Amino acid sequence: MSGGSRLCGTSYGTDSGRPPPPATSSDRSDLTGRSDHRTDRTDDDPVGPRPYRRAMDPVAPRHPGAAPVTWAPPAASGPPRAAPSPQRTVVLRRLRTTGLVLTAAFSSSVAMAYAVEDDALLIPFIAWMVGTALAVGLVVRHRFPVALALTASAAALLLPLDTFAALVALVGVVARRPLRVAVGCGTAVAVATGAALLRDHLRPDTATLLAATDPVTGEVDVLPGPGYVVIGVVLVAAAVGLGLLRRYRDEVRAAETGRIRQERVAAELRTEMTRQEERELIAREVHDTVAHQLSLVALHASSLRGGAPDTVAEGAESIREAADRARRELRDMVEMLRDPAPGTALQPAPVTLDDVPALLDTARQAGALIRSSVYVADAGYASLALTRAVYRLVQESLTNAVKHAPGAEVDITLHATPREGVRLRVTNSLTAAVDVADRGSGLAGMRERAALLGGTVDAGPRGDAFVVEATLPWVAATSPT
């Protein structure tokens, strides 16, 4: 590194070993990680960048280097399926219920008909009435599956009835009730099914439901006992299997609904976080830019009192330029806030470490007493997030010094290298008019900027001076500028 040269009270250092490559606009990114693809600067603009522009890029995260905050709905795993209309769903449900009711009524009627030979007519009639009531009860099988399964099982044990209604109700119990309840109801339905099959097996061959008569010889072939066992196991297993299948389908549907709800909540939280980040960015930019220009206006105005006529005209021109810069900054920000385009995000114009000398010279021209020492090595290899933070820290420190200690000398020392990071120290003497407690939100904004890069800011009175010390880690640019 070569030594620095004195210029307007400021010493500047360079690194002769690695000259920075030429700047490219596509490589520039600001504190929020956005890319600068154009410039809004015109020939009639004063020295310094314009503070705002609109960008359609995703809102950047708080920490540099992290991916931008974006969200998109999850991609479908297969071809899209059209959801059935509500009317069609209701019709299909009613048709299914009607079919089950008719089947249950027919099944109970058949069971009653085969029981007529063994019992008096009263018992089969009662069984038919109970079977018809159980068949109609299938209409409310989704609301009362346990009661229906247990009632139908008890009826099959006490009366010559089948267990079709109990098996249908068992499907709903397994699908929507706890495991203990499902096991209890399944046991009851299995016992009732076994009893109904055993009753049919013990009847005479001519009154057996599961039998076939040879039309030639007239002999009756009855299903053997193991066949009844197989039929009973198959019926109960089918009911349990359908219930488990429906339970799995309901769980998948509930999980999908929960996932969609969580994604909606997460999207709302991300939107709120994005808005909060933009509000904080707007607050920092307004304080660091507009407030700085207004402080320069006040400084120019104070220098006009008792001045010579030629200096009054020059000071008035300086006031006009500072006020015009503040007006343009506010106009740009208002235009950005009024833009209703979705995805629009606040993107301040980039600044570099090369803009720091111009910032100090502008303050000197306004009458500020500044003694500065600036040494920066490999400025072209520093990220725009780092350079912007350094620029705003210097700017806010000057604004505080001019506002709270007018007429006091400001001593600024800036040392930035890739090896040692960035060290900034701004000192101004305290005057009788200084109110240390009245510091506004400037220091809070400075600490926020430093924290975004993993740095710290320490500010406060030390003896007869107010000292601001900032330490930032060196953040290298992805592409040197």
XYZ file of C-alpha atoms in Angstrom:
481
model
C 0.000 0.000 0.000
C 1.184 3.442 -0.848
C 0.790 6.478 1.330
C -2.155 8.835 1.031
C -2.194 12.403 -0.299
C -3.914 15.411 1.324
C -6.880 16.825 -0.528
C -9.323 19.359 0.968
C -8.399 18.281 4.465
C -8.890 14.578 3.666
C -6.253 11.921 3.106
C -7.044 9.052 0.761
C -5.241 5.731 0.396
C -5.123 3.289 -2.487
C -3.722 -0.152 -3.064
C -1.344 -0.086 -5.996
C -0.955 -3.870 -6.021
C -4.469 -4.695 -7.253
C -6.186 -1.962 -9.227
C -9.928 -2.524 -9.224
C -11.378 -3.627 -12.527
C -13.762 -1.363 -14.428
C -17.223 -1.038 -12.971
C -20.125 -2.879 -14.478
C -23.667 -1.866 -13.672
C -24.918 -5.442 -13.694
C -22.621 -6.352 -10.767
C -23.906 -3.643 -8.437
C -26.191 -4.543 -5.555
C -27.442 -2.437 -2.676
C -27.903 -3.212 0.991
C -31.002 -5.287 0.372
C -29.285 -7.496 -2.208
C -31.042 -6.110 -5.287
C -29.275 -5.532 -8.588
C -28.952 -2.153 -10.298
C -29.676 -2.571 -14.001
C -30.009 1.124 -14.871
C -29.232 4.575 -13.561
C -31.577 7.483 -12.943
C -28.839 10.095 -12.835
C -29.076 12.955 -15.330
C -26.722 15.716 -16.298
C -28.539 18.320 -14.215
C -28.361 16.254 -11.030
C -25.952 17.411 -8.329
C -23.085 15.301 -7.105
C -24.338 12.149 -5.455
C -26.688 9.344 -6.360
C -30.425 9.571 -6.493
C -31.732 7.707 -3.459
C -34.659 5.731 -4.837
C -35.805 3.747 -7.820
C -38.517 1.205 -8.385
C -37.666 -2.414 -9.036
C -39.778 -5.454 -9.861
C -37.252 -7.757 -8.216
C -38.252 -9.936 -5.227
C -37.901 -8.286 -1.864
C -34.467 -9.016 -0.471
C -33.836 -10.573 2.943
C -32.337 -8.842 5.949
C -28.991 -10.577 5.723
C -26.695 -9.997 2.708
C -25.946 -13.046 0.641
C -29.219 -14.770 1.493
C -31.684 -15.686 -1.204
C -34.400 -13.127 -2.003
C -37.711 -13.574 -0.271
C -39.985 -15.142 -2.844
C -42.923 -17.482 -2.643
C -44.756 -19.539 -5.220
C -47.450 -22.157 -4.795
C -46.152 -25.731 -4.845
C -46.081 -27.437 -8.188
C -48.611 -30.155 -8.776
C -47.253 -33.690 -8.643
C -49.377 -34.841 -11.578
C -51.837 -33.641 -14.178
C -54.478 -31.315 -12.738
C -57.753 -32.946 -11.795
C -61.043 -31.136 -12.045
C -62.813 -31.029 -8.695
C -66.345 -32.475 -8.780
C -69.123 -29.975 -8.511
C -71.025 -29.782 -5.188
C -74.288 -30.802 -6.912
C -72.700 -33.921 -8.369
C -71.198 -34.863 -5.007
C -74.577 -34.558 -3.271
C -76.308 -36.646 -5.940
C -73.704 -39.414 -5.747
C -73.911 -39.484 -1.951
C -77.688 -39.795 -2.006
C -77.577 -42.551 -4.615
C -75.034 -44.489 -2.552
C -77.130 -44.129 0.596
C -80.269 -45.224 -1.234
C -78.501 -48.294 -2.601
C -77.251 -49.284 0.855
C -80.693 -48.847 2.429
C -82.391 -50.964 -0.244
C -79.710 -53.665 -0.043
C -79.971 -53.836 3.749
C -83.766 -54.076 3.581
C -83.581 -56.835 0.982
C -80.937 -58.733 2.978
C -83.020 -58.615 6.181
C -86.093 -59.747 4.253
C -84.233 -62.752 2.862
C -82.946 -63.683 6.316
C -86.488 -63.424 7.724
C -87.901 -65.579 4.910
C -85.512 -68.434 5.670
C -86.375 -68.238 9.371
C -90.115 -68.758 8.852
C -89.811 -72.548 8.824
C -88.144 -72.682 12.242
C -90.140 -70.099 14.208
C -93.624 -68.766 14.514
C -94.662 -65.879 12.344
C -94.339 -63.354 15.168
C -90.573 -63.636 15.483
C -89.879 -63.287 11.723
C -92.250 -60.305 11.607
C -90.430 -58.625 14.459
C -87.120 -59.422 12.760
C -88.375 -57.883 9.532
C -89.477 -54.691 11.329
C -86.155 -54.394 13.142
C -84.204 -55.131 9.940
C -86.147 -52.452 8.056
C -85.469 -49.937 10.850
C -81.754 -50.772 10.760
C -81.744 -50.361 6.990
C -83.297 -46.902 7.310
C -80.791 -46.129 10.048
C -78.005 -46.337 7.480
C -79.012 -42.821 6.447
C -77.345 -41.511 9.633
C -74.429 -43.971 9.595
C -71.881 -41.128 9.384
C -73.250 -39.378 12.476
C -73.880 -42.434 14.683
C -71.719 -45.285 13.359
C -70.949 -46.786 16.791
C -74.569 -46.886 17.942
C -75.694 -48.351 14.615
C -72.978 -51.038 14.611
C -73.704 -52.143 18.170
C -77.495 -52.092 17.672
C -77.297 -54.095 14.447
C -74.925 -56.596 16.091
C -77.279 -57.066 19.052
C -80.231 -57.517 16.704
C -78.360 -60.230 14.765
C -77.628 -62.038 18.028
C -81.231 -61.911 19.323
C -83.195 -62.188 16.085
C -82.820 -64.215 12.880
C -81.229 -61.327 11.005
C -78.081 -60.817 8.973
C -75.315 -58.313 9.808
C -75.219 -56.273 6.597
C -76.160 -53.046 8.416
C -73.603 -53.789 11.155
C -70.835 -54.354 8.574
C -71.662 -51.083 6.786
C -71.627 -49.184 10.100
C -68.292 -50.825 11.003
C -66.702 -49.165 7.964
C -67.538 -45.735 9.408
C -66.359 -46.715 12.892
C -62.946 -47.827 11.633
C -62.677 -44.736 9.419
C -63.551 -42.029 11.953
C -63.390 -43.352 15.500
C -60.449 -44.036 17.860
C -58.678 -47.384 17.737
C -60.130 -48.652 21.010
C -63.703 -47.958 19.876
C -62.993 -49.515 16.472
C -61.634 -52.686 18.089
C -64.656 -52.991 20.380
C -67.175 -52.491 17.600
C -65.220 -54.800 15.291
C -65.325 -57.543 17.909
C -69.065 -57.125 18.370
C -69.730 -57.192 14.610
C -67.492 -60.260 14.168
C -69.320 -62.151 16.926
C -72.713 -61.209 15.454
C -71.615 -62.229 11.947
C -70.357 -65.558 13.263
C -73.649 -66.121 15.133
C -75.714 -65.365 12.019
C -73.642 -67.751 9.897
C -73.732 -70.440 12.607
C -77.510 -70.120 12.799
C -77.791 -70.675 9.075
C -75.384 -73.601 9.213
C -77.415 -75.354 11.977
C -80.701 -75.134 10.117
C -82.051 -78.120 8.163
C -80.601 -78.518 4.718
C -83.817 -77.382 3.065
C -83.890 -74.157 5.138
C -80.230 -73.282 4.705
C -79.459 -70.102 2.809
C -75.991 -71.153 1.680
C -77.084 -74.410 -0.008
C -77.830 -75.610 -3.547
C -80.348 -78.263 -4.749
C -79.525 -80.626 -7.627
C -82.396 -80.257 -10.137
C -82.022 -83.889 -11.311
C -81.577 -85.867 -8.138
C -83.072 -83.341 -5.724
C -80.149 -83.672 -3.378
C -79.200 -80.570 -1.331
C -75.540 -79.578 -1.237
C -74.816 -77.588 1.929
C -71.756 -75.390 2.391
C -69.419 -77.086 4.849
C -68.427 -75.459 8.133
C -65.004 -74.163 6.973
C -66.764 -72.360 4.154
C -68.888 -70.448 6.656
C -65.719 -69.482 8.527
C -64.087 -68.200 5.349
C -67.185 -66.172 4.449
C -67.333 -64.616 7.919
C -63.645 -63.710 7.893
C -63.929 -62.218 4.395
C -66.970 -60.105 5.321
C -65.400 -58.658 8.488
C -62.022 -58.151 6.805
C -63.679 -56.342 3.883
C -65.484 -53.977 6.253
C -62.282 -53.270 8.214
C -60.259 -52.831 5.026
C -62.730 -50.342 3.565
C -62.719 -48.458 6.855
C -58.930 -48.268 6.925
C -58.878 -47.117 3.299
C -61.367 -44.360 4.065
C -59.429 -43.412 7.200
C -56.231 -43.082 5.197
C -58.013 -41.011 2.566
C -59.445 -38.687 5.213
C -56.033 -38.297 6.858
C -54.431 -37.447 3.516
C -57.170 -34.932 2.818
C -56.801 -33.388 6.274
C -53.021 -33.209 5.850
C -53.436 -31.519 2.478
C -55.900 -29.036 3.944
C -53.523 -28.325 6.830
C -50.614 -27.877 4.437
C -52.576 -25.407 2.344
C -53.611 -23.527 5.487
C -50.019 -23.427 6.737
C -48.782 -22.199 3.366
C -51.418 -19.484 3.398
C -50.403 -18.399 6.902
C -46.709 -18.555 5.956
C -47.378 -16.459 2.861
C -49.204 -13.875 4.976
C -46.328 -13.808 7.465
C -43.796 -13.422 4.653
C -45.863 -10.586 3.203
C -46.014 -8.871 6.589
C -42.281 -9.347 7.111
C -41.622 -7.924 3.661
C -43.773 -4.911 4.415
C -42.009 -4.426 7.737
C -38.608 -4.611 6.050
C -39.696 -2.031 3.485
C -41.084 0.232 6.199
C -37.785 0.043 8.071
C -35.871 0.673 4.845
C -38.041 3.692 4.036
C -37.554 5.051 7.547
C -33.767 4.692 7.283
C -33.628 6.220 3.808
C -35.823 9.177 4.727
C -33.757 9.870 7.814
C -30.389 9.409 6.120
C -31.118 11.346 2.909
C -33.869 13.918 3.383
C -32.848 14.734 6.951
C -29.258 15.189 5.806
C -30.284 17.616 3.065
C -32.438 19.573 5.506
C -29.511 19.762 7.914
C -27.413 21.246 5.104
C -30.170 23.770 4.417
C -30.121 24.811 8.068
C -26.321 25.017 8.011
C -26.349 27.202 4.880
C -29.035 29.419 6.362
C -27.075 29.937 9.555
C -24.024 31.009 7.548
C -26.017 33.784 5.826
C -26.468 35.794 8.984
C -24.152 38.761 8.914
C -22.520 37.631 5.687
C -21.289 39.787 2.812
C -23.672 40.363 -0.124
C -21.638 38.113 -2.451
C -21.597 35.267 0.089
C -25.330 35.688 0.672
C -26.053 34.968 -2.985
C -23.756 31.955 -2.955
C -25.341 30.652 0.249
C -28.841 31.157 -1.126
C -27.890 29.125 -4.202
C -26.553 26.362 -1.954
C -29.808 26.383 0.010
C -31.783 26.135 -3.225
C -29.712 23.165 -4.422
C -30.037 21.326 -1.098
C -33.791 21.946 -0.968
C -34.126 20.784 -4.583
C -32.266 17.565 -3.788
C -34.551 16.946 -0.814
C -37.603 17.620 -3.001
C -36.445 15.118 -5.642
C -35.719 12.491 -3.015
C -39.185 12.868 -1.526
C -40.776 12.843 -4.985
C -39.001 9.623 -5.944
C -40.054 7.944 -2.730
C -43.697 9.066 -3.067
C -43.825 7.811 -6.661
C -42.463 4.458 -5.549
C -45.043 4.187 -2.746
C -47.901 5.051 -5.112
C -46.926 2.374 -7.628
C -49.563 -0.379 -7.219
C -47.715 -2.943 -9.330
C -47.376 -6.255 -7.459
C -43.852 -7.191 -6.450
C -42.659 -3.569 -6.473
C -40.013 -3.036 -3.821
C -38.059 -0.039 -2.611
C -34.581 -0.097 -4.078
C -32.274 2.763 -3.117
C -29.724 3.797 -5.685
C -26.272 2.299 -5.101
C -23.441 4.284 -3.581
C -19.769 3.435 -3.357
C -16.877 4.414 -1.151
C -15.870 6.852 -3.880
C -18.932 8.940 -2.965
C -17.684 9.571 0.593
C -15.256 12.395 -0.409
C -18.049 14.176 -2.306
C -20.247 13.871 0.774
C -17.565 15.469 2.952
C -16.897 18.226 0.404
C -20.604 19.075 0.236
C -20.723 19.432 4.013
C -17.609 21.630 3.952
C -19.167 23.880 1.329
C -22.164 24.271 3.644
C -19.814 25.602 6.342
C -19.103 22.492 8.394
C -15.663 22.241 9.949
C -14.439 18.769 9.007
C -11.059 17.161 9.501
C -10.991 13.738 7.918
C -8.672 10.859 7.174
C -10.020 8.250 4.747
C -8.065 5.164 3.754
C -9.689 2.450 1.653
C -7.955 -0.515 0.036
C -9.527 -2.638 -2.713
C -12.663 -0.521 -2.830
C -13.717 -2.232 -6.042
C -13.864 -5.588 -4.247
C -16.276 -4.394 -1.531
C -19.936 -5.267 -1.896
C -22.480 -2.523 -2.436
C -24.129 -3.574 0.821
C -20.948 -2.692 2.694
C -20.215 0.523 0.811
C -23.761 1.755 1.230
C -23.697 1.058 4.962
C -20.402 2.942 5.351
C -21.723 5.865 3.302
C -24.893 6.141 5.379
C -23.009 5.839 8.657
C -20.741 8.745 7.682
C -23.730 10.748 6.441
C -25.768 10.228 9.598
C -22.790 11.032 11.816
C -22.316 14.324 9.961
C -26.032 15.094 10.243
C -25.990 14.524 13.998
C -22.881 16.630 14.436
C -24.291 19.544 12.412
C -27.656 19.341 14.170
C -26.573 18.867 17.772
C -23.214 20.660 17.789
C -23.371 23.485 15.249
C -20.052 25.179 14.728
C -18.079 22.346 16.352
C -15.233 20.681 14.490
C -15.924 17.132 13.274
C -13.057 14.642 13.114
C -13.704 11.648 10.811
C -11.401 8.648 10.507
C -12.290 5.864 8.063
C -10.086 2.804 7.562
C -11.321 -0.027 5.336
C -9.316 -3.034 4.133
C -10.279 -6.647 3.313
C -7.963 -7.924 6.051
C -9.054 -5.648 8.897
C -12.602 -4.795 7.866
C -14.057 -1.325 8.265
C -13.404 0.953 11.219
C -15.146 4.320 11.396
C -14.714 6.940 14.111
C -16.519 10.272 14.113
C -15.836 12.751 16.919
C -17.261 16.191 17.573
C -16.812 18.388 20.611
C -19.797 18.934 22.870
C -21.150 22.461 23.191
C -23.395 24.002 25.813
C -26.381 23.708 23.487
C -25.973 19.982 22.903
C -28.760 17.772 24.237
C -27.291 14.297 24.328
C -30.622 12.689 25.117
C -32.281 14.195 22.003
C -30.843 11.882 19.377
C -34.027 10.836 17.526
C -33.952 7.640 15.487
C -30.628 8.253 13.743
C -28.515 6.142 16.069
C -31.098 3.349 15.995
C -30.940 3.345 12.194
C -27.142 3.257 12.291
C -27.182 0.254 14.598
C -29.692 -1.502 12.327
C -27.483 -0.974 9.289
C -24.435 -2.303 11.105
C -26.347 -5.293 12.493
C -27.458 -6.286 8.973
C -23.802 -6.864 8.123
C -22.809 -8.374 11.457
C -21.175 -5.172 12.727
C -21.642 -2.898 15.718
C -22.084 0.818 16.401
C -21.121 2.431 19.707
C -22.142 6.057 20.184
C -22.213 8.368 23.186
C -20.442 11.167 25.033
C -16.889 10.605 26.142
C -15.541 13.432 28.214
C -16.088 16.687 26.339
C -16.762 14.976 22.968
C -19.435 12.857 21.354
C -17.923 9.796 19.688
C -19.408 7.395 17.152
C -17.429 4.202 16.542
C -18.538 1.627 13.988
C -16.943 -1.708 13.177
C -18.065 -3.705 10.142
C -16.749 -6.952 8.673
C -15.497 -6.811 5.110
C -18.141 -8.179 2.754
C -16.660 -8.975 -0.643
C -18.678 -8.461 -3.789
C -19.674 -11.498 -5.821
C -18.241 -9.704 -8.846
C -15.712 -6.904 -8.281
C -16.720 -3.462 -9.470
